[in-house]
Backbone as XML, in Angstrom:
<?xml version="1.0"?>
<chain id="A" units="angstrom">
  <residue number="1" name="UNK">
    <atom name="N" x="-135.301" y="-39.562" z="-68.359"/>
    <atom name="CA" x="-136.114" y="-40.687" z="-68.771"/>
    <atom name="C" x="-135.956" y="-41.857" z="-67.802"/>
  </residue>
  <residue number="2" name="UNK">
    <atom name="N" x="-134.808" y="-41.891" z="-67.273"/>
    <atom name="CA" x="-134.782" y="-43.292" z="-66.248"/>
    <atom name="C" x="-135.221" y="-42.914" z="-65.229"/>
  </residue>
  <residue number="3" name="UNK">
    <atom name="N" x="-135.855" y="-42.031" z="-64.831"/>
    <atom name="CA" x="-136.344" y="-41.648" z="-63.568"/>
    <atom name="C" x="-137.880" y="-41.847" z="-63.448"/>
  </residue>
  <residue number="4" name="UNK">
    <atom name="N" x="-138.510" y="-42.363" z="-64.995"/>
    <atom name="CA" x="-139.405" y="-42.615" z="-65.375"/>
    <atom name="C" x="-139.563" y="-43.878" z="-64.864"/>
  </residue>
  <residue number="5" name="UNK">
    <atom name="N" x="-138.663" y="-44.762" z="-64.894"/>
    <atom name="CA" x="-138.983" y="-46.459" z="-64.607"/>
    <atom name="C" x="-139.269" y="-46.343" z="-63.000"/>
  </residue>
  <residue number="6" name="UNK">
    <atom name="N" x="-140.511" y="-47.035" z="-62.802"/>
    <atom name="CA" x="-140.961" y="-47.547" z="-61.799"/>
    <atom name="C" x="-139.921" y="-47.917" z="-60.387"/>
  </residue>
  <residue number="7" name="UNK">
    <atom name="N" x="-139.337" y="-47.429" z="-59.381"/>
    <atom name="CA" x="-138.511" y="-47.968" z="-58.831"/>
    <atom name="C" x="-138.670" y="-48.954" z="-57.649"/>
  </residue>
  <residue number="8" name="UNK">
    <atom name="N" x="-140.233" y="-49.413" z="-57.613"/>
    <atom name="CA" x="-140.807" y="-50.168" z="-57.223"/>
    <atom name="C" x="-141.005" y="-51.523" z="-57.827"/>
  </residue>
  <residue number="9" name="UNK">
    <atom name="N" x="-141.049" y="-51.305" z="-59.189"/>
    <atom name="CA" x="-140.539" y="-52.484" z="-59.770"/>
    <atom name="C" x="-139.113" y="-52.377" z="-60.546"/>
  </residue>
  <residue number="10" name="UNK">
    <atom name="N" x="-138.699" y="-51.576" z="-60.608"/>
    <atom name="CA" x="-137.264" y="-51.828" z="-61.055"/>
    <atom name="C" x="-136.322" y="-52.655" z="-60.244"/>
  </residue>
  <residue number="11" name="UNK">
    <atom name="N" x="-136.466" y="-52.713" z="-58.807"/>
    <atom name="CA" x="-135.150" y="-53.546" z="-58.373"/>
    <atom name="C" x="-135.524" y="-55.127" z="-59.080"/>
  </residue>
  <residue number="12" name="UNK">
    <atom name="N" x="-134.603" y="-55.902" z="-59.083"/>
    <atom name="CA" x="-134.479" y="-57.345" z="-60.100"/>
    <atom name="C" x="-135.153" y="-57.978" z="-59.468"/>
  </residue>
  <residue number="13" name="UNK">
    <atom name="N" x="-135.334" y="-58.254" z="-57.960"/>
    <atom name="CA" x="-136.104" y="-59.092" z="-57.752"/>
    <atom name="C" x="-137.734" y="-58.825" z="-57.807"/>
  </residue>
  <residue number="14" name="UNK">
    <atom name="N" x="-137.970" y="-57.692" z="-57.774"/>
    <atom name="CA" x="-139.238" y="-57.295" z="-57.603"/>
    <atom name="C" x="-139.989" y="-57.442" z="-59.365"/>
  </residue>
  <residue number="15" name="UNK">
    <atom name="N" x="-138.980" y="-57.071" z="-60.202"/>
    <atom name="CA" x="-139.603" y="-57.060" z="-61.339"/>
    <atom name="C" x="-140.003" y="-58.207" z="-62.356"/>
  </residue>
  <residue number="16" name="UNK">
    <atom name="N" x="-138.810" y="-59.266" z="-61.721"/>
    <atom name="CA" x="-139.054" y="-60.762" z="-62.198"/>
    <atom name="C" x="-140.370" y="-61.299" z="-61.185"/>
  </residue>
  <residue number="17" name="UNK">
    <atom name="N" x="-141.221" y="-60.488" z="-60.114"/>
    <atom name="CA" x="-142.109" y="-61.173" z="-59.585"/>
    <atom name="C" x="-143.251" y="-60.707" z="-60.547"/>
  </residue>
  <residue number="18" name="UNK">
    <atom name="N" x="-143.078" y="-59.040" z="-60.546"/>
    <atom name="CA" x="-144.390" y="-58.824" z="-61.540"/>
    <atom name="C" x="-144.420" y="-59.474" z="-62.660"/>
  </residue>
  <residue number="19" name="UNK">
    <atom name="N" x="-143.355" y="-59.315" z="-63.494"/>
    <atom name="CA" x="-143.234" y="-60.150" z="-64.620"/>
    <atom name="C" x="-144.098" y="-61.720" z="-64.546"/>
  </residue>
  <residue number="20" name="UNK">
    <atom name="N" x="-143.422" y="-62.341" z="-63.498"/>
    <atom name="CA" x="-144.235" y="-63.862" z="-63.321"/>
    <atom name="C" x="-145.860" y="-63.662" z="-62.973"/>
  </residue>
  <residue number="21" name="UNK">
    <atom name="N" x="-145.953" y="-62.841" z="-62.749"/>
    <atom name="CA" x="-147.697" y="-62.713" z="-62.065"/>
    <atom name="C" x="-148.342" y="-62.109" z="-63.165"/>
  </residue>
  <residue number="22" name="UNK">
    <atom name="N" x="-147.479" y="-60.895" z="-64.211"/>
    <atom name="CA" x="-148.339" y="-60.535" z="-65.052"/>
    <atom name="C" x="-148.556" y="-61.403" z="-66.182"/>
  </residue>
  <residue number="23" name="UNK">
    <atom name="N" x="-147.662" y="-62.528" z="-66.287"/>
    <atom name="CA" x="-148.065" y="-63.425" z="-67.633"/>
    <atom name="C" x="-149.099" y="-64.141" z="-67.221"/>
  </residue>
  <residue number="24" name="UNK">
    <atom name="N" x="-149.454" y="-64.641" z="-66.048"/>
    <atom name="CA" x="-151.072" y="-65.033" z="-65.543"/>
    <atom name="C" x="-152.307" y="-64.448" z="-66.221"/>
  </residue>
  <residue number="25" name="UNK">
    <atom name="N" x="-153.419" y="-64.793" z="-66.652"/>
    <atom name="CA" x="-154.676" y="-64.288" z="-67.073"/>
    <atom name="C" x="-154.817" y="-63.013" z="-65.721"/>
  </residue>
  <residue number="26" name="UNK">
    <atom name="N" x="-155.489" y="-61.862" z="-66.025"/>
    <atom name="CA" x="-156.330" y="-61.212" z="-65.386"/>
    <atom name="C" x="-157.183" y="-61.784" z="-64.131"/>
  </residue>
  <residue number="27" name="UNK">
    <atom name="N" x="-156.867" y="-61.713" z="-62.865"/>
    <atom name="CA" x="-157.699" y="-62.491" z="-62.007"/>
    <atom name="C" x="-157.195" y="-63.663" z="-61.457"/>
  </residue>
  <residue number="28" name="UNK">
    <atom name="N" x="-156.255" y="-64.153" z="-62.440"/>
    <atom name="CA" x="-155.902" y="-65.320" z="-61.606"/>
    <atom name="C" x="-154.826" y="-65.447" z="-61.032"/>
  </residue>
  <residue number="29" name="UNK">
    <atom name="N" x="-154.612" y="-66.858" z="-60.371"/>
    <atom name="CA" x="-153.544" y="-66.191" z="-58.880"/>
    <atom name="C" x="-152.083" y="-67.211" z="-58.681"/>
  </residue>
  <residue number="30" name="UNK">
    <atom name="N" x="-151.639" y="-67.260" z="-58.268"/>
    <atom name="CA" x="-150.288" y="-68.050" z="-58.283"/>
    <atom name="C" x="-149.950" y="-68.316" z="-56.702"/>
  </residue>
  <residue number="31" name="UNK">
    <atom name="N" x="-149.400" y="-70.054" z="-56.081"/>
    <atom name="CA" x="-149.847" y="-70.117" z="-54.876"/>
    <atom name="C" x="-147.875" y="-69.735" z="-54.656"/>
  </residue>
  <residue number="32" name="UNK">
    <atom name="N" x="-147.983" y="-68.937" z="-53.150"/>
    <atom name="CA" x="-146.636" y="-68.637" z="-52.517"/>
    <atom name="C" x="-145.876" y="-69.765" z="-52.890"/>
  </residue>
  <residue number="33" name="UNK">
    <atom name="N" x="-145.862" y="-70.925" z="-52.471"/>
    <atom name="CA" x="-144.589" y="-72.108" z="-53.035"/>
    <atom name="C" x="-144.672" y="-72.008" z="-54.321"/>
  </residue>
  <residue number="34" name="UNK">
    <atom name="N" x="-145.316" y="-71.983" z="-55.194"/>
    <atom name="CA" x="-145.027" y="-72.165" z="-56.791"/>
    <atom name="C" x="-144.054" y="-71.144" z="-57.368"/>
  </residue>
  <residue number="35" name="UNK">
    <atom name="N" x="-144.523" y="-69.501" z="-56.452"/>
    <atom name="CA" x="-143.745" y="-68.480" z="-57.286"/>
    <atom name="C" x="-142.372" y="-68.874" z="-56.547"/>
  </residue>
  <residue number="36" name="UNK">
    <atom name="N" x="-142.452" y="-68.887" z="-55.600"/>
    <atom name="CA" x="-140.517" y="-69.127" z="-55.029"/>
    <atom name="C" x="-139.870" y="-69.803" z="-55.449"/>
  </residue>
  <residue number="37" name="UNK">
    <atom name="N" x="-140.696" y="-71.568" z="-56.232"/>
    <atom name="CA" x="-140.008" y="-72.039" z="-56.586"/>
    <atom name="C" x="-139.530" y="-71.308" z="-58.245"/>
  </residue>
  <residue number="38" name="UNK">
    <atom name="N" x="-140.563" y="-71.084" z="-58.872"/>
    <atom name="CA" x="-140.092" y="-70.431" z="-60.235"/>
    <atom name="C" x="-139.089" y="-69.307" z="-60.291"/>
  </residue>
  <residue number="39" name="UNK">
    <atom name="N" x="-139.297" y="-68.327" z="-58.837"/>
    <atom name="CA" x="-138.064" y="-67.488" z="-59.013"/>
    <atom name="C" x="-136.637" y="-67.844" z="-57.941"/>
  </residue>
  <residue number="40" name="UNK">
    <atom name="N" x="-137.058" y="-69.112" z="-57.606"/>
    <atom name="CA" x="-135.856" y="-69.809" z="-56.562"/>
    <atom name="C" x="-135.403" y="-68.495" z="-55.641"/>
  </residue>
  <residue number="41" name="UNK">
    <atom name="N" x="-136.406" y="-68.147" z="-55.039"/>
    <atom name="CA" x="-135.935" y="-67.346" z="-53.988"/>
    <atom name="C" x="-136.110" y="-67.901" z="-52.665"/>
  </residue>
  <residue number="42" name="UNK">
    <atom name="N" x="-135.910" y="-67.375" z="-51.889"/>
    <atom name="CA" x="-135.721" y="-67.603" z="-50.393"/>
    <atom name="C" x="-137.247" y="-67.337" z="-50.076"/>
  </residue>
  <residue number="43" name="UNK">
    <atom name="N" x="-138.173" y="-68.174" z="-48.786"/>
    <atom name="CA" x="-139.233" y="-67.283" z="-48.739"/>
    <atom name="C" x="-139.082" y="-66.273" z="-47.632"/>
  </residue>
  <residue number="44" name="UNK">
    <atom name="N" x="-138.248" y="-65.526" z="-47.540"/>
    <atom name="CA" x="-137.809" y="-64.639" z="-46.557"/>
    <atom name="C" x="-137.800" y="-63.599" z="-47.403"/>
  </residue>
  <residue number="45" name="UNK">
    <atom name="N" x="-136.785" y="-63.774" z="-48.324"/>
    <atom name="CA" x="-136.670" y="-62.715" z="-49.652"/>
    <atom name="C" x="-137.932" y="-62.425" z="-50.640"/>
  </residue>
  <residue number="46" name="UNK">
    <atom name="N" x="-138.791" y="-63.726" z="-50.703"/>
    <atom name="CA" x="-139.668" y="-63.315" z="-51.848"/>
    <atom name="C" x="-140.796" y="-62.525" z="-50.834"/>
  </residue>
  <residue number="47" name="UNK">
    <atom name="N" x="-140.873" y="-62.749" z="-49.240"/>
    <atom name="CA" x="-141.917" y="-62.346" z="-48.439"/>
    <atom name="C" x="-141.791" y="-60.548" z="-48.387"/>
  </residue>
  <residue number="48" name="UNK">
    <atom name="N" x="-140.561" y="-60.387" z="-48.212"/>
    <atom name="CA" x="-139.797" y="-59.062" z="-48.120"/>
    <atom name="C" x="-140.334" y="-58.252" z="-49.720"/>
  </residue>
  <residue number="49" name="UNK">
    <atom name="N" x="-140.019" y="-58.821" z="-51.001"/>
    <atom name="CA" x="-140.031" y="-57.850" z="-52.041"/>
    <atom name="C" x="-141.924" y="-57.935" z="-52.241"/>
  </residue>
  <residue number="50" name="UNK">
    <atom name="N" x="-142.438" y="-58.894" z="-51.420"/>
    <atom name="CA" x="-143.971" y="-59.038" z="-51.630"/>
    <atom name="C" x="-145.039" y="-57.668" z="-51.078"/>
  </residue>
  <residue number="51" name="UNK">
    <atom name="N" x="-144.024" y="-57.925" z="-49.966"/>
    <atom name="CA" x="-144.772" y="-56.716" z="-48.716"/>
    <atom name="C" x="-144.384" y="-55.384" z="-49.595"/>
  </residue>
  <residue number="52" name="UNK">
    <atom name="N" x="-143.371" y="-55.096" z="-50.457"/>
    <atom name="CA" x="-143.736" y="-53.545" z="-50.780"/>
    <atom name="C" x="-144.099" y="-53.304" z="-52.181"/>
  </residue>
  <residue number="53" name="UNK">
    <atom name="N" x="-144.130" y="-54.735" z="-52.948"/>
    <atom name="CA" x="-145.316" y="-54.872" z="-53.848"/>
    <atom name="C" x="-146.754" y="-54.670" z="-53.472"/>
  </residue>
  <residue number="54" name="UNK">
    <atom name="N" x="-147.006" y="-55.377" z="-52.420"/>
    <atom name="CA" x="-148.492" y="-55.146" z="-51.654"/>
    <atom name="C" x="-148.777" y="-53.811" z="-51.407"/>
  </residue>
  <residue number="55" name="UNK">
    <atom name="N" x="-147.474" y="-52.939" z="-50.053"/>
    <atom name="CA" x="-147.915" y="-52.069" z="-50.175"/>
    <atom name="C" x="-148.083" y="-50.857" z="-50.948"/>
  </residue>
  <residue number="56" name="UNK">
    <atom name="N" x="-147.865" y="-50.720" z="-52.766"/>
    <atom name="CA" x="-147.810" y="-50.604" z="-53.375"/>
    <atom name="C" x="-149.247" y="-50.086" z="-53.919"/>
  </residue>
  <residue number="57" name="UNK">
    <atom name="N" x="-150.237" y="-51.545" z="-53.716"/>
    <atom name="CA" x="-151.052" y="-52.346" z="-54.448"/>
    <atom name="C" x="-150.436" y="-52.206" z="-55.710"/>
  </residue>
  <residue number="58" name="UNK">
    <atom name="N" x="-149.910" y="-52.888" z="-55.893"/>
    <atom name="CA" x="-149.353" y="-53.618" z="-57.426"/>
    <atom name="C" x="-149.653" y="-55.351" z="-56.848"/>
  </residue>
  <residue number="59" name="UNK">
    <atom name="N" x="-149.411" y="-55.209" z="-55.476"/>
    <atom name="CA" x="-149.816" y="-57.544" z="-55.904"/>
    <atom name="C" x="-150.959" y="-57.322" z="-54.254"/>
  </residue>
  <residue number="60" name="UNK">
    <atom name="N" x="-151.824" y="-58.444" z="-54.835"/>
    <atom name="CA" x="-152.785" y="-58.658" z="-53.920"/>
    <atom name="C" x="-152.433" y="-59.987" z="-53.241"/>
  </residue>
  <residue number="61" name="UNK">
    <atom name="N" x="-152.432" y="-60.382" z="-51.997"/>
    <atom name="CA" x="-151.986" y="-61.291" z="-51.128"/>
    <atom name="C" x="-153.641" y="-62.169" z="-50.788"/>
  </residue>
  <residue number="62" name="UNK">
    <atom name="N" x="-153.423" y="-62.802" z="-50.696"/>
    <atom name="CA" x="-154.906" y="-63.761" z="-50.426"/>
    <atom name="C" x="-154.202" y="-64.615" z="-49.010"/>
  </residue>
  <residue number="63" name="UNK">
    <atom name="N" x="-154.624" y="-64.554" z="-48.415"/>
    <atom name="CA" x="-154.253" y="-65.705" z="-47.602"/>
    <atom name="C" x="-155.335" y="-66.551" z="-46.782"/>
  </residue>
  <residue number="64" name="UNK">
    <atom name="N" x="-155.080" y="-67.780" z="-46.825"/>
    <atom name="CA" x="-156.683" y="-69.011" z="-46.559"/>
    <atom name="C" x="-156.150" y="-70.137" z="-45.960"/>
  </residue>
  <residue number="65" name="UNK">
    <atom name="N" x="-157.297" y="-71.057" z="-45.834"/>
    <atom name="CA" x="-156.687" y="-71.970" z="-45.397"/>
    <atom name="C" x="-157.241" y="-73.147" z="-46.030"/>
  </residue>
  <residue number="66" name="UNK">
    <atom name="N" x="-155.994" y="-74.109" z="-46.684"/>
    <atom name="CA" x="-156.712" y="-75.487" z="-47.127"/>
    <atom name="C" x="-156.835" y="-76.593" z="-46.091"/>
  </residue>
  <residue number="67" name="UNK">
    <atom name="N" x="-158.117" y="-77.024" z="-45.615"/>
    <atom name="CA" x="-157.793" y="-77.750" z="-44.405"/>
    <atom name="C" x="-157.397" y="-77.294" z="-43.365"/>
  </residue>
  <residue number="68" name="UNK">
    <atom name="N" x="-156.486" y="-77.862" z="-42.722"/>
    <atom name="CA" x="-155.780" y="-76.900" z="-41.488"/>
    <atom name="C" x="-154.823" y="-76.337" z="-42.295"/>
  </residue>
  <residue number="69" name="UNK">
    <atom name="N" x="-154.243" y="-76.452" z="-43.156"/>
    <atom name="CA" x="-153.161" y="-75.865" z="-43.646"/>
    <atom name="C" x="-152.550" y="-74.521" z="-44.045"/>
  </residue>
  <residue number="70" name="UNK">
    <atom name="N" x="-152.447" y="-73.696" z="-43.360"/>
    <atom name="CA" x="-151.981" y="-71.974" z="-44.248"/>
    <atom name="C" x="-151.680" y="-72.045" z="-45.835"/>
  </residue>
  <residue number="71" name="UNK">
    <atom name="N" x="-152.432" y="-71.110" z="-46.972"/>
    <atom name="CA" x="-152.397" y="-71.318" z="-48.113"/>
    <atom name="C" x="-152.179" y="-69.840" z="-47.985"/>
  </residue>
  <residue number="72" name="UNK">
    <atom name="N" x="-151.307" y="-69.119" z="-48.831"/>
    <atom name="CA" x="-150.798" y="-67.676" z="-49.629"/>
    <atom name="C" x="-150.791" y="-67.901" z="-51.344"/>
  </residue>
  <residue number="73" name="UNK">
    <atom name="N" x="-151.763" y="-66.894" z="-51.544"/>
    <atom name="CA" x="-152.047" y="-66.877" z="-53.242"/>
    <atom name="C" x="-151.719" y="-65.573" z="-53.865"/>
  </residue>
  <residue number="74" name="UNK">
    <atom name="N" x="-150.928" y="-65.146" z="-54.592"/>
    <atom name="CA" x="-150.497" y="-64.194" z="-55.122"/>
    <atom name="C" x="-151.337" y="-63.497" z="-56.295"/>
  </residue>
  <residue number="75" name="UNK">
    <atom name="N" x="-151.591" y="-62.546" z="-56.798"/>
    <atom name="CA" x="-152.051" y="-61.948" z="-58.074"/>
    <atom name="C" x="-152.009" y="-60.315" z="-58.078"/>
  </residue>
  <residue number="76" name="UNK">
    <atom name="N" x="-151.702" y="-60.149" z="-59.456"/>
    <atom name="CA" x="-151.008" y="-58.945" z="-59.532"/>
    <atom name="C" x="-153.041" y="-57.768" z="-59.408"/>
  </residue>
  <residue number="77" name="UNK">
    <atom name="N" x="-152.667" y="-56.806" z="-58.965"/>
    <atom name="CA" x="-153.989" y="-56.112" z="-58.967"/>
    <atom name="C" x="-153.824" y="-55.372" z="-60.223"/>
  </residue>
  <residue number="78" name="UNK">
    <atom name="N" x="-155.318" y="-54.617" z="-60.825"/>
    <atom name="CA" x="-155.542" y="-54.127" z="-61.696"/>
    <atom name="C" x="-154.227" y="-52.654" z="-61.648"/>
  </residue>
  <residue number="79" name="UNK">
    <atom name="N" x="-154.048" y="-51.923" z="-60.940"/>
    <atom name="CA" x="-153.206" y="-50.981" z="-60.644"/>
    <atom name="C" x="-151.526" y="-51.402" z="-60.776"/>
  </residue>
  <residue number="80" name="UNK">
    <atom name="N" x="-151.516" y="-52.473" z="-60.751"/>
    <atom name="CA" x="-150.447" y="-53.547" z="-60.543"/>
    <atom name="C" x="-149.988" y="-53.521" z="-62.158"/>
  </residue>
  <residue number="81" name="UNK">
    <atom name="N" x="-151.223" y="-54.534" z="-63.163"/>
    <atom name="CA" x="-150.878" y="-54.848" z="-64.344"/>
    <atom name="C" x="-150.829" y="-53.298" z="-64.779"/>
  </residue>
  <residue number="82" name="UNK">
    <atom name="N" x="-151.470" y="-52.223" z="-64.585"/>
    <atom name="CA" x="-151.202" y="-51.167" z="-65.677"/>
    <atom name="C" x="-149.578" y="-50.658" z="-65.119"/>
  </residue>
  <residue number="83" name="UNK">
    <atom name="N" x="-149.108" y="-50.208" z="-63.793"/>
    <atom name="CA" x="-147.741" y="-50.428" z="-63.302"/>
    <atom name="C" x="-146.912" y="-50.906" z="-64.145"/>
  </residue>
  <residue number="84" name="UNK">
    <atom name="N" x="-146.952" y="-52.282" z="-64.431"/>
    <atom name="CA" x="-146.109" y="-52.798" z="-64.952"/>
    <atom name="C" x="-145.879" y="-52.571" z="-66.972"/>
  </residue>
  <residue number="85" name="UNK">
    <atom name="N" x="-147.354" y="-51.975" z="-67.246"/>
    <atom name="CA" x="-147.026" y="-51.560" z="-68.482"/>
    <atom name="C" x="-146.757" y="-50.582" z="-68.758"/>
  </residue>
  <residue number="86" name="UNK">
    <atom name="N" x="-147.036" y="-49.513" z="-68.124"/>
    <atom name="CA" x="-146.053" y="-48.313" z="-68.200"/>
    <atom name="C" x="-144.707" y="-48.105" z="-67.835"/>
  </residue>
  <residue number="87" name="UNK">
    <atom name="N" x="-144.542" y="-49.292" z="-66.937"/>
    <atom name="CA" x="-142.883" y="-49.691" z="-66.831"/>
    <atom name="C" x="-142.311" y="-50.307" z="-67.862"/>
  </residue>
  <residue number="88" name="UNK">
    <atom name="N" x="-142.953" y="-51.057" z="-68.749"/>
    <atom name="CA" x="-142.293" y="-51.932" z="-70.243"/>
    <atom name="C" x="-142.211" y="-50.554" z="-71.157"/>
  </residue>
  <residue number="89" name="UNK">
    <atom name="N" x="-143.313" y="-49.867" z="-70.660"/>
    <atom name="CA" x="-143.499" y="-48.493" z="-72.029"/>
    <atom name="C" x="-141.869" y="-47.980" z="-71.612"/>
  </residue>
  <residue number="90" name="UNK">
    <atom name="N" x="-142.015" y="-47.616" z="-70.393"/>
    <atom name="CA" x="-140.921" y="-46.330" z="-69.933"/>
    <atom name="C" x="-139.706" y="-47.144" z="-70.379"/>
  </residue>
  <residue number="91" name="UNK">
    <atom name="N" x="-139.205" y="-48.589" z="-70.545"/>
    <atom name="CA" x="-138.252" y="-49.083" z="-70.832"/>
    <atom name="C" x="-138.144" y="-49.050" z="-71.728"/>
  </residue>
  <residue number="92" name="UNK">
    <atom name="N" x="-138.689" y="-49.454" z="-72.557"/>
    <atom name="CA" x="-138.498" y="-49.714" z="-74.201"/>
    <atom name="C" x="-138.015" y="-47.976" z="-74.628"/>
  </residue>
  <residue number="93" name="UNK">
    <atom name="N" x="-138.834" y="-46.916" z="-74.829"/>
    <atom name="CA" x="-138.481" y="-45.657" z="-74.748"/>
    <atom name="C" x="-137.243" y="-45.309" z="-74.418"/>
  </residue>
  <residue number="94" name="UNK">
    <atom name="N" x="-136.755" y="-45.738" z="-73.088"/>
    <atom name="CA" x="-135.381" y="-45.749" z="-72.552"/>
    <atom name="C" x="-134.308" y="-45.940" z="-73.952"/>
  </residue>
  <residue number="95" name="UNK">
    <atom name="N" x="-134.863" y="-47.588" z="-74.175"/>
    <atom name="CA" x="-133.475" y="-48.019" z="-74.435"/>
    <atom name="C" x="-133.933" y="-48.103" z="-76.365"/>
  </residue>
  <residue number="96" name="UNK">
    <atom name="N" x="-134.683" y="-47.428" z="-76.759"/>
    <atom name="CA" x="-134.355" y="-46.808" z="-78.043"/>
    <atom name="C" x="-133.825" y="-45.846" z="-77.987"/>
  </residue>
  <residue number="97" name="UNK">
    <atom name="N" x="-134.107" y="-44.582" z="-76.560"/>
    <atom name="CA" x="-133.122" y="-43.509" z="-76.609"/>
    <atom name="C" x="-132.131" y="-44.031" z="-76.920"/>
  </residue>
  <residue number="98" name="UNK">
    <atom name="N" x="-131.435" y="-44.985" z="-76.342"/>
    <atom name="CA" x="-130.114" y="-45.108" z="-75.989"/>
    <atom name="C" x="-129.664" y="-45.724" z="-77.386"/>
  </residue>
  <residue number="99" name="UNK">
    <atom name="N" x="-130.411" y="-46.001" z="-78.421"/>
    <atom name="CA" x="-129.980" y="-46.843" z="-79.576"/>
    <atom name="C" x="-129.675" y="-45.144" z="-80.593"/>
  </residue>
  <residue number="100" name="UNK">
    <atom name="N" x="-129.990" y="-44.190" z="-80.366"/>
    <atom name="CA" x="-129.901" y="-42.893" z="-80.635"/>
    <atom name="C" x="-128.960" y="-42.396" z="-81.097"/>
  </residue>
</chain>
């Protein structure tokens, strides 16, 4: 059964990102400084667990520009949010086994 959990989102940092992106509405997006600051990561570290979320497609990367300015917008993709609920399924399952 634990071989069931996602190991793409199972490591801690990766899963507190989906987590933050999946409580967002459907569609909408979260800008790179906001999530680092909410998960106080490094943006070295949050860039790193992003890229194999992306390549995943579990998170979609937007990147634009406000003004001259470089803007990065985060949001979890449709493949992404179901990911992550079959990862809450496969957990919960888990750990009633384990209440067994």
């Amino acid at each position: 059964m634990a071989d069931a959990l996602d190991p793409v989102i199972h490591a801690p940092a990766r899963l507190r990102v989906v987590a933050t992106l999946a409580a967002l509405d459907a569609g909408d997006e979260l800008s790179f400084p906001r999530l680092q600051k909410l998960l106080d990561m490094t943006a070295g570290n949050l860039s790193t667990h992003l890229r194999k979320l992306e390549d995943a497609g579990y998170v979609r990367v937007t990147k634009t520009h406000e003004g001259r300015t470089p803007a990065t917008y985060l949001a979890l993709t449709q493949h992404g949010r179901r990911a992550f609920e079959d990862y809450q399924e496969a957990l919960t399952g888990l750990l009633r086994g384990a209440g067994s």
